[in-house]
Amino acid sequence: MVRRIDVTGAGGVRLAAWEFADPPKGRAEGDHAPGVLLLHGLMGRASHWASTARWLTERHRAVALDQRGHGRSDKPAEGPYTRDAYVADAEAAIEQLGLAPVTLIGHAMGALTAWQLAAKRPDLVQALIICDMRASALGAASQREWEEWFRSWPVPFATLADVRKWFGEDDPRVERPNTARGEFFAEVMAERADGWRPVFSRRQMLTSRETWVHDAHWEELAQVRCPTLVVRGLDGELGRAEAQEMVRVLPRGQYGEVSDAGHLVHYDCPSGWRTAIEPFLDGVLTP
């Protein structure tokens, strides 16, 4: 069962949180299950975490958040889409939903939000999983590449099958056919009068990205005091050397990787993703 809970984020922005509410197995009704907040990456949405959240509910209270500008949450025309706003939204969600002390699981941009929040509010966060997010600055060239990529999208798409084919096969950024990638992007499309278009504004996505691609985030990473697992896909965007350096910088860092996955680790290889993170989560639950 999944239920929507509205959360008030920074500046009064309405955020949609989705609780995967099957009662944890072996837990009496009324007992407090440890909270997990799942934060998607840029262009993502809470539903991308569905398969992860379903097995998490065996022992946790699992909530996924549509971040501002994404999914069913508000998309204010002028934002703000700053790092401070994203972090404040996640902080508000934890407090309003009573999830603390929470385990944060973040993918890409969501992982950056998670570790910035863990550094800012260690009292709220008991553990952290960083999925395929770099701590190094990506630079201006990366932002220009994204602008060009967004312009290349053949929107509107006539059908969802066209969405799946373009993002899974025809997109120049795809080195080899990737069915999971096609499904990932089909999940963030909505049907309009003229065809299928993204549920987000590409302009707002670039604005969100602008606030972090030019900066490195090593200093905040070093301030994270809780146990932290850094996970990368073998063919993802986070290289092994940088991931291992992140683990070294983290006071209580651990390393994991998923061999049959790219950047969309939890989507590319759900079983490998679970194998990589479940022992860490079990250790967090063990006093």
XYZ file of N, CA and C in Angstrom:
861
model
N 0.846 -1.185 0.000
C 0.000 0.000 0.000
C 0.888 1.244 0.000
N 0.494 2.245 -0.768
C 1.218 3.511 -0.818
C 0.227 4.629 -0.537
N 0.611 5.549 0.320
C -0.263 6.684 0.568
C 0.525 7.978 0.469
N -0.163 8.997 -0.018
C 0.458 10.305 -0.173
C 0.253 11.131 1.092
N 1.329 11.823 1.496
C 1.261 12.747 2.622
C 1.834 14.074 2.149
N 1.080 15.143 2.279
C 1.583 16.452 1.879
C 2.456 17.044 2.985
N 3.569 17.594 2.574
C 4.540 18.208 3.479
C 4.738 19.653 3.039
N 4.932 20.547 3.990
C 5.214 21.942 3.668
C 6.717 22.166 3.717
N 7.275 22.473 2.558
C 8.707 22.691 2.463
C 9.086 24.141 2.688
N 10.332 24.463 2.418
C 10.845 25.815 2.614
C 10.027 26.818 1.798
N 9.692 27.944 2.414
C 8.948 28.972 1.710
C 7.508 28.605 1.425
N 7.001 27.558 2.099
C 5.615 27.163 1.909
C 5.359 26.293 0.699
N 6.407 25.808 0.040
C 6.233 24.946 -1.130
C 5.601 23.625 -0.696
N 4.548 23.200 -1.419
C 3.873 21.949 -1.086
C 4.616 20.787 -1.729
N 5.002 19.828 -0.878
C 5.754 18.666 -1.331
C 4.924 17.406 -1.133
N 5.006 16.501 -2.090
C 4.298 15.220 -1.986
C 5.267 14.158 -1.490
N 4.959 13.589 -0.333
C 5.729 12.463 0.203
C 4.882 11.209 0.047
N 5.528 10.103 -0.220
C 4.821 8.851 -0.474
C 5.320 7.799 0.501
N 4.417 7.358 1.370
C 4.785 6.352 2.364
C 4.369 4.972 1.878
N 5.339 4.081 1.848
C 5.085 2.693 1.505
C 4.749 2.008 2.818
N 3.438 1.828 3.046
C 2.929 1.692 4.406
C 2.616 0.275 4.854
N 3.084 -0.761 4.147
C 2.896 -2.104 4.676
C 3.590 -2.196 6.028
N 2.932 -2.713 7.057
C 3.549 -2.764 8.382
C 4.791 -3.646 8.383
N 5.891 -3.206 8.977
C 7.092 -4.033 9.056
C 6.811 -5.384 9.689
N 7.349 -6.427 9.109
C 7.090 -7.787 9.589
C 7.643 -7.991 10.995
N 6.877 -8.690 11.815
C 7.335 -9.023 13.153
C 7.282 -7.863 14.123
N 6.625 -6.753 13.717
C 6.569 -5.577 14.587
C 5.126 -5.347 15.022
N 4.902 -5.251 16.294
C 3.550 -5.047 16.804
C 3.028 -3.687 16.381
N 1.725 -3.597 16.159
C 1.123 -2.334 15.780
C 1.370 -1.302 16.871
N 1.797 -0.127 16.463
C 2.098 0.928 17.424
C 3.571 1.029 17.748
N 4.343 -0.024 17.477
C 5.791 0.050 17.667
C 6.389 0.996 16.640
N 7.468 1.628 16.991
C 8.105 2.602 16.109
C 9.104 1.897 15.196
N 8.833 1.939 13.900
C 9.776 1.393 12.926
C 10.790 2.464 12.571
N 12.066 2.105 12.422
C 13.074 3.106 12.068
C 12.773 3.742 10.719
N 12.884 5.063 10.655
C 12.516 5.796 9.453
C 13.609 5.803 8.400
N 13.176 5.734 7.139
C 14.062 5.895 5.985
C 13.433 6.928 5.060
N 14.205 7.912 4.643
C 13.744 8.888 3.652
C 14.559 8.699 2.385
N 13.864 8.477 1.277
C 14.497 8.226 -0.019
C 14.392 9.479 -0.884
N 15.546 9.929 -1.387
C 15.611 11.159 -2.168
C 16.115 10.848 -3.584
N 15.255 11.081 -4.574
C 15.604 10.820 -5.970
C 16.598 11.848 -6.496
N 17.115 11.596 -7.672
C 18.033 12.513 -8.315
C 17.330 13.516 -9.210
N 18.121 14.355 -9.886
C 17.591 15.344 -10.809
C 16.737 14.656 -11.867
N 15.545 15.200 -12.107
C 14.553 14.686 -13.059
C 13.796 13.477 -12.537
N 14.167 12.951 -11.381
C 13.525 11.753 -10.861
C 12.226 12.058 -10.148
N 11.659 11.030 -9.535
C 10.467 11.186 -8.716
C 10.438 10.066 -7.687
N 9.586 10.224 -6.689
C 9.537 9.266 -5.591
C 9.258 7.849 -6.076
N 8.437 7.703 -7.104
C 8.057 6.366 -7.570
C 9.239 5.564 -8.088
N 10.332 6.230 -8.430
C 11.529 5.503 -8.850
C 12.081 4.618 -7.734
N 11.690 4.901 -6.500
C 12.172 4.128 -5.353
C 11.233 2.986 -4.975
N 10.180 2.755 -5.744
C 9.142 1.813 -5.329
C 9.687 0.431 -4.989
N 10.527 -0.126 -5.864
C 11.013 -1.489 -5.608
C 11.884 -1.537 -4.361
N 12.702 -0.506 -4.139
C 13.527 -0.439 -2.928
C 12.650 -0.286 -1.692
N 11.682 0.611 -1.766
C 10.840 0.897 -0.605
C 10.033 -0.326 -0.184
N 9.621 -1.142 -1.146
C 8.780 -2.291 -0.797
C 9.519 -3.293 0.087
N 10.810 -3.544 -0.204
C 11.498 -4.474 0.683
C 11.972 -3.785 1.964
N 12.168 -2.465 1.892
C 12.527 -1.749 3.114
C 11.421 -1.828 4.159
N 10.156 -1.889 3.703
C 9.046 -1.885 4.659
C 9.017 -3.129 5.544
N 9.831 -4.135 5.210
C 9.901 -5.306 6.080
C 10.410 -4.937 7.474
N 11.239 -3.887 7.535
C 11.819 -3.527 8.836
C 11.824 -2.020 9.110
N 11.450 -1.219 8.126
C 11.542 0.229 8.252
C 10.220 0.908 7.904
N 10.111 2.146 8.307
C 9.067 3.031 7.781
C 9.696 3.781 6.609
N 9.300 3.418 5.402
C 9.947 3.937 4.194
C 9.095 5.020 3.547
N 9.685 6.196 3.384
C 9.010 7.330 2.753
C 9.906 7.865 1.641
N 9.314 8.093 0.468
C 10.035 8.703 -0.648
C 9.438 10.080 -0.902
N 10.283 11.048 -1.196
C 9.857 12.439 -1.348
C 9.988 12.885 -2.802
N 8.897 13.438 -3.335
C 9.006 14.187 -4.591
C 9.586 15.545 -4.237
N 10.805 15.807 -4.665
C 11.423 17.077 -4.319
C 10.843 18.218 -5.162
N 11.029 19.431 -4.697
C 10.457 20.589 -5.400
C 10.842 20.567 -6.880
N 9.883 20.895 -7.735
C 10.129 20.877 -9.165
C 9.996 19.510 -9.798
N 9.692 18.499 -9.012
C 9.666 17.116 -9.481
C 8.341 16.437 -9.103
N 8.011 15.392 -9.846
C 6.882 14.546 -9.501
C 5.601 15.331 -9.281
N 4.925 15.057 -8.142
C 3.660 15.705 -7.814
C 3.845 16.906 -6.885
N 5.067 17.270 -6.586
C 5.319 18.426 -5.727
C 5.211 19.722 -6.531
N 5.082 20.836 -5.793
C 4.984 22.134 -6.452
C 6.225 22.421 -7.287
N 6.010 23.196 -8.340
C 7.082 23.585 -9.248
C 7.041 25.104 -9.434
N 7.358 25.852 -8.360
C 7.259 27.316 -8.462
C 8.112 27.851 -9.606
N 7.518 28.737 -10.394
C 8.171 29.215 -11.618
C 9.552 29.807 -11.347
N 9.654 30.533 -10.269
C 10.931 31.199 -9.964
C 11.690 30.522 -8.833
N 11.275 29.344 -8.469
C 12.010 28.604 -7.445
C 11.708 29.078 -6.039
N 12.719 29.130 -5.158
C 14.127 28.889 -5.495
C 14.450 27.406 -5.656
N 15.454 27.142 -6.490
C 15.957 25.785 -6.683
C 17.423 25.729 -6.263
N 17.656 26.215 -5.054
C 19.002 26.289 -4.497
C 19.294 25.058 -3.654
N 20.556 24.869 -3.331
C 20.942 23.794 -2.416
C 20.258 23.981 -1.061
N 20.231 25.215 -0.575
C 19.608 25.466 0.725
C 18.138 25.079 0.716
N 17.442 25.354 -0.397
C 16.021 25.044 -0.478
C 15.793 23.535 -0.481
N 16.574 22.804 -1.262
C 16.411 21.349 -1.302
C 16.707 20.719 0.062
N 17.749 21.188 0.712
C 18.106 20.651 2.029
C 17.026 20.984 3.057
N 16.535 22.218 3.025
C 15.497 22.623 3.966
C 14.217 21.824 3.752
N 13.898 21.493 2.504
C 12.711 20.674 2.222
C 12.844 19.288 2.857
N 14.003 18.666 2.685
C 14.214 17.333 3.260
C 14.166 17.395 4.786
N 14.739 18.437 5.351
C 14.706 18.640 6.803
C 13.264 18.757 7.288
N 12.451 19.536 6.560
C 11.046 19.717 6.930
C 10.289 18.395 6.847
N 10.575 17.602 5.816
C 9.894 16.317 5.656
C 10.184 15.392 6.835
N 11.446 15.319 7.238
C 11.827 14.461 8.361
C 11.105 14.882 9.635
N 11.073 16.178 9.892
C 10.470 16.672 11.131
C 8.950 16.527 11.110
N 8.316 16.875 9.982
C 6.858 16.810 9.915
C 6.332 15.379 9.902
N 7.116 14.451 9.364
C 6.690 13.054 9.293
C 7.160 12.231 10.493
N 7.934 12.841 11.368
C 8.399 12.135 12.557
C 9.335 10.981 12.240
N 10.247 11.169 11.294
C 11.128 10.083 10.851
C 12.447 10.004 11.615
N 12.789 11.034 12.346
C 14.091 11.063 13.016
C 14.147 10.085 14.190
N 15.337 9.511 14.469
C 16.563 9.632 13.667
C 16.453 8.783 12.406
N 16.671 9.395 11.276
C 16.355 8.806 9.988
C 17.597 8.261 9.292
N 17.382 7.264 8.455
C 18.402 6.842 7.499
C 18.059 7.488 6.167
N 18.985 8.240 5.612
C 18.790 8.904 4.329
C 19.405 8.061 3.218
N 18.634 7.822 2.162
C 19.143 7.139 0.972
C 18.920 8.075 -0.205
N 19.996 8.508 -0.827
C 19.875 9.469 -1.912
C 20.588 9.019 -3.159
N 19.985 9.288 -4.297
C 20.599 9.008 -5.597
C 20.992 10.319 -6.253
N 22.233 10.408 -6.721
C 22.716 11.557 -7.483
C 22.447 12.854 -6.718
N 21.711 13.814 -7.304
C 21.454 15.068 -6.614
C 20.820 14.836 -5.246
N 19.958 13.827 -5.146
C 19.343 13.510 -3.860
C 20.356 13.070 -2.830
N 21.432 12.430 -3.283
C 22.495 12.023 -2.366
C 23.245 13.238 -1.834
N 23.461 14.234 -2.709
C 24.108 15.463 -2.250
C 23.238 16.163 -1.211
N 21.949 16.257 -1.482
C 21.027 16.831 -0.501
C 21.126 16.082 0.821
N 21.194 14.756 0.735
C 21.237 13.928 1.940
C 22.493 14.204 2.750
N 23.667 14.262 2.102
C 24.864 14.458 2.928
C 24.993 15.904 3.409
N 24.450 16.860 2.653
C 24.447 18.234 3.157
C 23.547 18.357 4.382
N 22.420 17.656 4.370
C 21.532 17.673 5.529
C 22.168 16.950 6.713
N 22.825 15.817 6.455
C 23.479 15.075 7.535
C 24.566 15.919 8.193
N 25.261 16.735 7.393
C 26.288 17.620 7.946
C 25.661 18.753 8.753
N 24.532 19.257 8.273
C 23.867 20.387 8.918
C 23.121 19.985 10.185
N 22.435 18.829 10.134
C 21.579 18.402 11.253
C 21.910 16.969 11.659
N 23.051 16.751 12.279
C 23.421 15.387 12.689
C 22.441 14.790 13.689
N 21.681 15.643 14.375
C 20.702 15.140 15.336
C 19.535 14.428 14.660
N 19.313 14.695 13.370
C 18.191 14.094 12.652
C 18.558 12.806 11.927
N 19.858 12.597 11.666
C 20.274 11.542 10.739
C 21.133 10.508 11.448
N 20.707 9.240 11.379
C 21.484 8.178 12.027
C 22.367 7.420 11.049
N 22.051 7.470 9.755
C 22.854 6.765 8.756
C 22.546 7.344 7.388
N 23.459 7.078 6.436
C 23.370 7.704 5.117
C 23.878 6.746 4.063
N 23.146 6.684 2.939
C 23.617 5.940 1.765
C 23.676 6.905 0.592
N 24.851 7.020 0.011
C 25.110 7.894 -1.138
C 25.198 7.016 -2.380
N 24.304 7.237 -3.335
C 24.288 6.421 -4.545
C 24.739 7.225 -5.759
N 25.913 6.902 -6.262
C 26.455 7.418 -7.518
C 26.379 8.942 -7.638
N 26.967 9.636 -6.666
C 27.069 11.095 -6.705
C 28.487 11.519 -6.410
N 29.023 12.375 -7.257
C 30.394 12.843 -7.091
C 30.481 13.987 -6.096
N 31.609 14.073 -5.402
C 31.876 15.200 -4.508
C 32.661 16.293 -5.219
N 33.273 15.977 -6.353
C 34.058 16.949 -7.106
C 33.155 17.849 -7.940
N 33.652 19.036 -8.255
C 32.930 19.941 -9.143
C 32.921 19.375 -10.564
N 31.786 19.485 -11.240
C 31.680 18.985 -12.606
C 32.073 20.046 -13.628
N 31.852 21.316 -13.318
C 32.331 22.396 -14.159
C 31.338 22.901 -15.192
N 31.691 24.040 -15.801
C 30.817 24.723 -16.754
C 30.559 23.887 -17.996
N 31.552 23.129 -18.436
C 31.367 22.321 -19.641
C 30.253 21.306 -19.456
N 30.166 20.746 -18.258
C 29.109 19.776 -17.965
C 27.732 20.420 -18.083
N 27.607 21.645 -17.602
C 26.318 22.337 -17.693
C 25.954 22.613 -19.152
N 26.907 22.994 -19.963
C 26.644 23.241 -21.387
C 26.221 21.954 -22.092
N 26.853 20.850 -21.720
C 26.483 19.560 -22.318
C 25.047 19.206 -22.000
N 24.630 19.489 -20.770
C 23.238 19.208 -20.394
C 22.263 20.101 -21.155
N 22.606 21.362 -21.344
C 21.754 22.268 -22.114
C 21.555 21.725 -23.533
N 22.649 21.283 -24.144
C 22.567 20.728 -25.497
C 21.753 19.433 -25.504
N 21.934 18.618 -24.484
C 21.200 17.354 -24.403
C 19.695 17.603 -24.288
N 19.311 18.532 -23.429
C 17.888 18.847 -23.292
C 17.293 19.325 -24.619
N 18.060 20.120 -25.363
C 17.559 20.606 -26.649
C 17.387 19.480 -27.662
N 18.106 18.380 -27.473
C 18.055 17.272 -28.429
C 16.827 16.382 -28.236
N 16.102 16.530 -27.123
C 14.965 15.659 -26.870
C 13.884 15.882 -27.931
N 13.402 14.847 -28.571
C 12.373 14.997 -29.608
C 10.967 15.071 -29.016
N 10.725 16.093 -28.188
C 9.408 16.244 -27.559
C 8.489 17.062 -28.460
N 7.177 16.769 -28.443
C 6.546 15.725 -27.639
C 6.738 14.343 -28.261
N 6.736 13.326 -27.396
C 6.785 11.946 -27.864
C 5.361 11.489 -28.190
N 5.207 10.755 -29.269
C 3.864 10.322 -29.679
C 3.285 9.292 -28.709
N 4.128 8.391 -28.204
C 3.680 7.325 -27.308
C 4.729 7.082 -26.234
N 4.340 6.353 -25.194
C 5.316 5.963 -24.177
C 6.339 4.997 -24.747
N 5.931 4.204 -25.734
C 6.892 3.310 -26.382
C 8.000 4.115 -27.046
N 7.648 5.283 -27.600
C 8.664 6.152 -28.197
C 9.599 6.718 -27.134
N 9.042 7.031 -25.970
C 9.873 7.500 -24.848
C 10.885 6.423 -24.481
N 10.386 5.215 -24.279
C 11.269 4.113 -23.876
C 12.349 3.863 -24.915
N 11.989 3.915 -26.181
C 12.964 3.627 -27.240
C 14.011 4.732 -27.327
N 13.577 5.996 -27.259
C 14.559 7.071 -27.419
C 15.552 7.089 -26.264
N 15.044 7.036 -25.025
C 15.955 7.104 -23.877
C 16.694 5.788 -23.643
N 16.123 4.688 -24.114
C 16.778 3.399 -23.914
C 17.692 2.980 -25.045
N 17.538 3.606 -26.244
C 18.326 3.174 -27.402
C 18.869 4.326 -28.250
N 18.009 5.315 -28.575
C 18.360 6.308 -29.589
C 19.084 7.533 -29.062
N 18.949 7.819 -27.789
C 19.627 8.961 -27.168
C 21.133 8.835 -27.405
N 21.782 9.862 -27.964
C 23.225 9.785 -28.202
C 24.055 9.508 -26.961
N 23.499 9.775 -25.783
C 24.228 9.505 -24.539
C 24.217 8.037 -24.152
N 23.429 7.228 -24.847
C 23.333 5.798 -24.547
C 24.371 5.029 -25.363
N 25.290 4.375 -24.669
C 26.348 3.638 -25.360
C 25.863 2.303 -25.885
N 24.941 1.685 -25.170
C 24.341 0.426 -25.610
C 22.913 0.386 -25.093
N 22.025 -0.369 -25.737
C 20.620 -0.378 -25.324
C 20.456 -0.637 -23.832
N 19.581 0.147 -23.219
C 19.378 0.076 -21.773
C 17.880 0.189 -21.486
N 17.245 -0.950 -21.344
C 15.803 -0.984 -21.109
C 15.413 -0.252 -19.839
N 16.206 -0.415 -18.781
C 15.893 0.223 -17.501
C 15.890 1.743 -17.638
N 16.811 2.283 -18.423
C 16.860 3.734 -18.631
C 15.592 4.217 -19.335
N 15.140 3.473 -20.335
C 13.905 3.823 -21.006
C 12.725 3.839 -20.054
N 12.657 2.840 -19.173
C 11.575 2.781 -18.185
C 11.671 3.928 -17.188
N 12.884 4.268 -16.799
C 13.109 5.367 -15.857
C 12.503 6.661 -16.398
N 12.765 6.956 -17.676
C 12.258 8.208 -18.241
C 10.777 8.129 -18.580
N 10.270 6.944 -18.897
C 8.829 6.810 -19.115
C 8.067 7.180 -17.855
N 8.683 6.951 -16.700
C 8.038 7.227 -15.413
C 7.894 8.724 -15.157
N 8.664 9.558 -15.855
C 8.602 11.003 -15.613
C 7.974 11.747 -16.791
N 7.152 11.050 -17.556
C 6.420 11.671 -18.654
C 4.937 11.692 -18.338
N 4.240 12.699 -18.858
C 2.789 12.811 -18.708
C 2.187 13.123 -20.069
N 0.996 12.622 -20.292
C 0.344 12.831 -21.589
C -0.322 14.206 -21.633
N 0.003 14.960 -22.675
C -0.613 16.260 -22.932
C -1.423 16.165 -24.220
N -2.016 17.283 -24.613
C -2.850 17.281 -25.818
C -2.054 16.904 -27.060
N -0.780 17.263 -27.093
C 0.032 17.018 -28.292
C 0.952 15.806 -28.169
N 0.904 15.084 -27.038
C 1.774 13.923 -26.864
C 2.338 13.867 -25.453
N 3.417 13.128 -25.295
C 4.008 12.899 -23.972
C 5.186 13.848 -23.730
N 5.126 14.531 -22.599
C 6.158 15.508 -22.225
C 6.602 15.266 -20.788
N 7.803 15.727 -20.420
C 8.266 15.523 -19.034
C 7.392 16.267 -18.037
N 7.269 15.689 -16.842
C 6.468 16.314 -15.793
C 7.208 17.479 -15.154
N 8.469 17.652 -15.495
C 9.281 18.732 -14.940
C 9.624 19.728 -16.041
N 10.069 20.900 -15.625
C 10.569 21.914 -16.549
C 12.067 21.710 -16.735
N 12.489 21.554 -17.970
C 13.926 21.390 -18.216
C 14.689 22.650 -17.804
N 14.066 23.792 -17.931
C 14.714 25.036 -17.481
C 14.950 24.989 -15.978
N 13.952 24.528 -15.233
C 14.115 24.433 -13.779
C 15.159 23.391 -13.398
N 15.265 22.319 -14.180
C 16.290 21.313 -13.901
C 17.685 21.906 -14.090
N 17.854 22.698 -15.124
C 19.151 23.341 -15.337
C 19.463 24.329 -14.220
N 18.432 25.030 -13.764
C 18.626 25.957 -12.643
C 19.038 25.197 -11.393
N 18.374 24.081 -11.117
C 18.733 23.258 -9.955
C 20.174 22.787 -10.054
N 20.543 22.340 -11.229
C 21.885 21.799 -11.448
C 22.947 22.899 -11.346
N 22.598 24.090 -11.797
C 23.540 25.214 -11.778
C 24.046 25.496 -10.377
N 23.226 25.197 -9.379
C 23.596 25.530 -8.003
C 24.612 24.572 -7.401
N 24.939 23.468 -8.111
C 25.919 22.563 -7.509
C 27.015 22.063 -8.444
N 26.857 22.193 -9.747
C 27.879 21.607 -10.627
C 29.195 22.368 -10.603
N 29.157 23.636 -10.204
C 30.388 24.433 -10.206
C 31.171 24.328 -8.900
N 30.603 23.667 -7.903
C 31.237 23.595 -6.591
C 31.621 22.169 -6.230
N 32.687 22.044 -5.470
C 33.040 20.755 -4.865
C 32.371 20.666 -3.496
N 32.184 19.443 -3.011
C 31.417 19.258 -1.777
C 32.149 18.366 -0.776
N 33.463 18.392 -0.851
C 34.273 17.566 0.038
C 34.181 18.035 1.486
N 34.149 19.341 1.687
C 34.141 19.869 3.054
C 32.896 19.423 3.810
N 31.732 19.490 3.146
C 30.502 19.043 3.798
C 30.516 17.532 4.025
N 31.110 16.811 3.080
C 31.205 15.358 3.237
C 31.989 15.010 4.497
N 33.063 15.732 4.740
C 33.901 15.470 5.912
C 33.189 15.775 7.223
N 32.102 16.543 7.152
C 31.364 16.908 8.353
C 30.272 15.901 8.710
N 30.095 14.886 7.868
C 29.066 13.872 8.117
C 29.599 12.886 9.152
N 28.959 12.789 10.297
C 29.468 11.974 11.395
C 28.823 10.597 11.481
N 27.718 10.394 10.817
C 27.010 9.108 10.949
C 27.625 8.066 10.006
N 27.356 6.777 10.237
C 27.816 5.748 9.306
C 27.284 6.040 7.902
N 28.164 5.932 6.906
C 27.796 6.292 5.537
C 28.331 5.258 4.558
N 27.461 4.811 3.670
C 27.832 3.879 2.612
C 27.823 4.618 1.281
N 28.946 4.564 0.582
C 29.056 5.161 -0.752
C 28.964 4.036 -1.779
N 27.924 4.066 -2.611
C 27.680 3.008 -3.592
C 27.794 3.578 -4.997
N 28.461 2.856 -5.867
C 28.565 3.276 -7.260
C 28.183 2.129 -8.178
N 27.652 2.490 -9.349
C 27.486 1.504 -10.401
C 28.799 1.377 -11.137
N 29.156 0.184 -11.517
C 30.446 -0.034 -12.161
C 30.601 0.824 -13.418
N 29.484 1.057 -14.120
C 29.496 1.899 -15.318
C 28.796 3.226 -15.070
N 28.786 3.672 -13.823
C 28.103 4.908 -13.471
C 28.974 6.138 -13.657
N 28.536 7.241 -13.067
C 29.238 8.517 -13.206
C 30.272 8.742 -12.112
N 30.153 8.010 -11.015
C 31.121 8.115 -9.920
C 32.202 7.060 -10.116
N 33.417 7.504 -10.369
C 34.517 6.575 -10.576
C 34.962 5.915 -9.280
N 35.639 4.773 -9.408
C 36.067 4.037 -8.218
C 37.039 4.839 -7.365
N 37.994 5.516 -7.991
C 38.992 6.262 -7.224
C 38.336 7.383 -6.420
N 37.408 8.112 -7.046
C 36.749 9.189 -6.317
C 35.850 8.631 -5.215
N 35.156 7.524 -5.497
C 34.305 6.911 -4.478
C 35.123 6.489 -3.263
N 36.273 5.899 -3.511
C 37.113 5.451 -2.397
C 37.706 6.629 -1.639
N 37.964 7.737 -2.342
C 38.429 8.937 -1.655
C 37.304 9.528 -0.800
N 36.081 9.461 -1.277
C 34.941 9.907 -0.477
C 34.830 9.085 0.795
N 35.015 7.783 0.670
C 34.984 6.910 1.845
C 36.085 7.296 2.828
N 37.254 7.622 2.295
C 38.372 8.004 3.157
C 38.078 9.310 3.896
N 37.460 10.260 3.194
C 37.157 11.562 3.786
C 36.066 11.459 4.845
N 35.105 10.586 4.614
C 34.025 10.401 5.572
C 34.564 9.807 6.881
N 34.207 10.358 8.017
C 34.685 9.805 9.289
C 34.288 8.347 9.512
N 33.124 7.938 8.975
C 32.651 6.561 9.187
C 32.151 5.988 7.858
N 32.988 6.121 6.845
C 32.587 5.735 5.501
C 32.834 4.273 5.178
N 31.973 3.719 4.312
C 32.120 2.366 3.773
C 31.890 2.429 2.265
N 32.409 1.427 1.564
C 32.348 1.422 0.101
C 31.547 0.235 -0.412
N 30.774 0.471 -1.475
C 30.062 -0.607 -2.138
C 29.907 -0.308 -3.615
N 29.797 -1.359 -4.431
C 29.553 -1.142 -5.847
C 28.656 -2.253 -6.394
N 27.991 -1.932 -7.500
C 27.091 -2.868 -8.161
C 27.631 -3.076 -9.566
N 28.030 -4.291 -9.861
C 28.782 -4.552 -11.092
C 27.948 -4.422 -12.354
N 26.686 -4.760 -12.300
C 25.859 -4.762 -13.504
C 24.988 -3.515 -13.596
N 25.526 -2.374 -13.210
C 24.721 -1.156 -13.161
C 25.502 0.040 -13.669
N 24.763 1.006 -14.209
C 25.319 2.297 -14.559
C 24.919 3.321 -13.520
N 24.632 4.531 -13.969
C 24.293 5.607 -13.041
C 22.990 5.330 -12.299
N 22.017 4.732 -12.981
C 20.715 4.453 -12.357
C 20.781 3.118 -11.616
N 21.616 3.069 -10.606
C 21.987 1.812 -9.957
C 20.770 1.017 -9.502
N 19.871 1.659 -8.769
C 18.717 0.964 -8.196
C 17.707 0.558 -9.257
N 17.785 1.165 -10.416
C 16.901 0.811 -11.528
C 17.546 -0.220 -12.439
N 18.845 -0.067 -12.690
C 19.556 -0.979 -13.585
C 19.636 -2.393 -13.030
N 19.884 -2.492 -11.724
C 20.115 -3.804 -11.123
C 19.544 -3.828 -9.705
N 18.214 -3.946 -9.567
C 17.600 -3.910 -8.227
C 18.137 -4.959 -7.275
N 18.426 -6.155 -7.780
C 18.915 -7.213 -6.887
C 20.326 -6.903 -6.404
N 21.181 -6.425 -7.287
C 22.536 -6.055 -6.892
C 22.546 -4.877 -5.940
N 21.657 -3.935 -6.175
C 21.507 -2.779 -5.286
C 21.113 -3.227 -3.879
N 20.150 -4.124 -3.799
C 19.728 -4.617 -2.480
C 20.877 -5.354 -1.796
N 21.588 -6.181 -2.537
C 22.716 -6.911 -1.960
C 23.779 -5.964 -1.431
N 23.964 -4.822 -2.120
C 25.000 -3.864 -1.723
C 24.635 -3.094 -0.462
N 23.351 -2.786 -0.287
C 22.991 -1.888 0.822
C 22.342 -2.574 2.020
N 21.784 -3.757 1.832
C 21.038 -4.373 2.934
C 21.913 -4.705 4.147
N 23.128 -5.231 3.960
C 23.970 -5.490 5.159
C 24.280 -4.216 5.924
N 24.488 -3.128 5.226
C 24.724 -1.843 5.898
C 23.523 -1.426 6.722
N 22.334 -1.535 6.123
C 21.116 -1.188 6.841
C 20.890 -2.086 8.045
N 21.186 -3.365 7.879
C 21.053 -4.293 9.016
C 21.991 -3.887 10.148
N 23.191 -3.443 9.797
C 24.136 -3.001 10.818
C 23.675 -1.758 11.534
N 22.988 -0.874 10.809
C 22.450 0.331 11.434
C 21.362 -0.024 12.440
N 20.570 -1.049 12.119
C 19.487 -1.457 13.006
C 19.988 -2.202 14.239
N 21.171 -2.808 14.127
C 21.715 -3.589 15.235
C 22.374 -2.675 16.248
N 21.927 -2.677 17.485
C 22.515 -1.777 18.513
C 24.000 -2.044 18.677
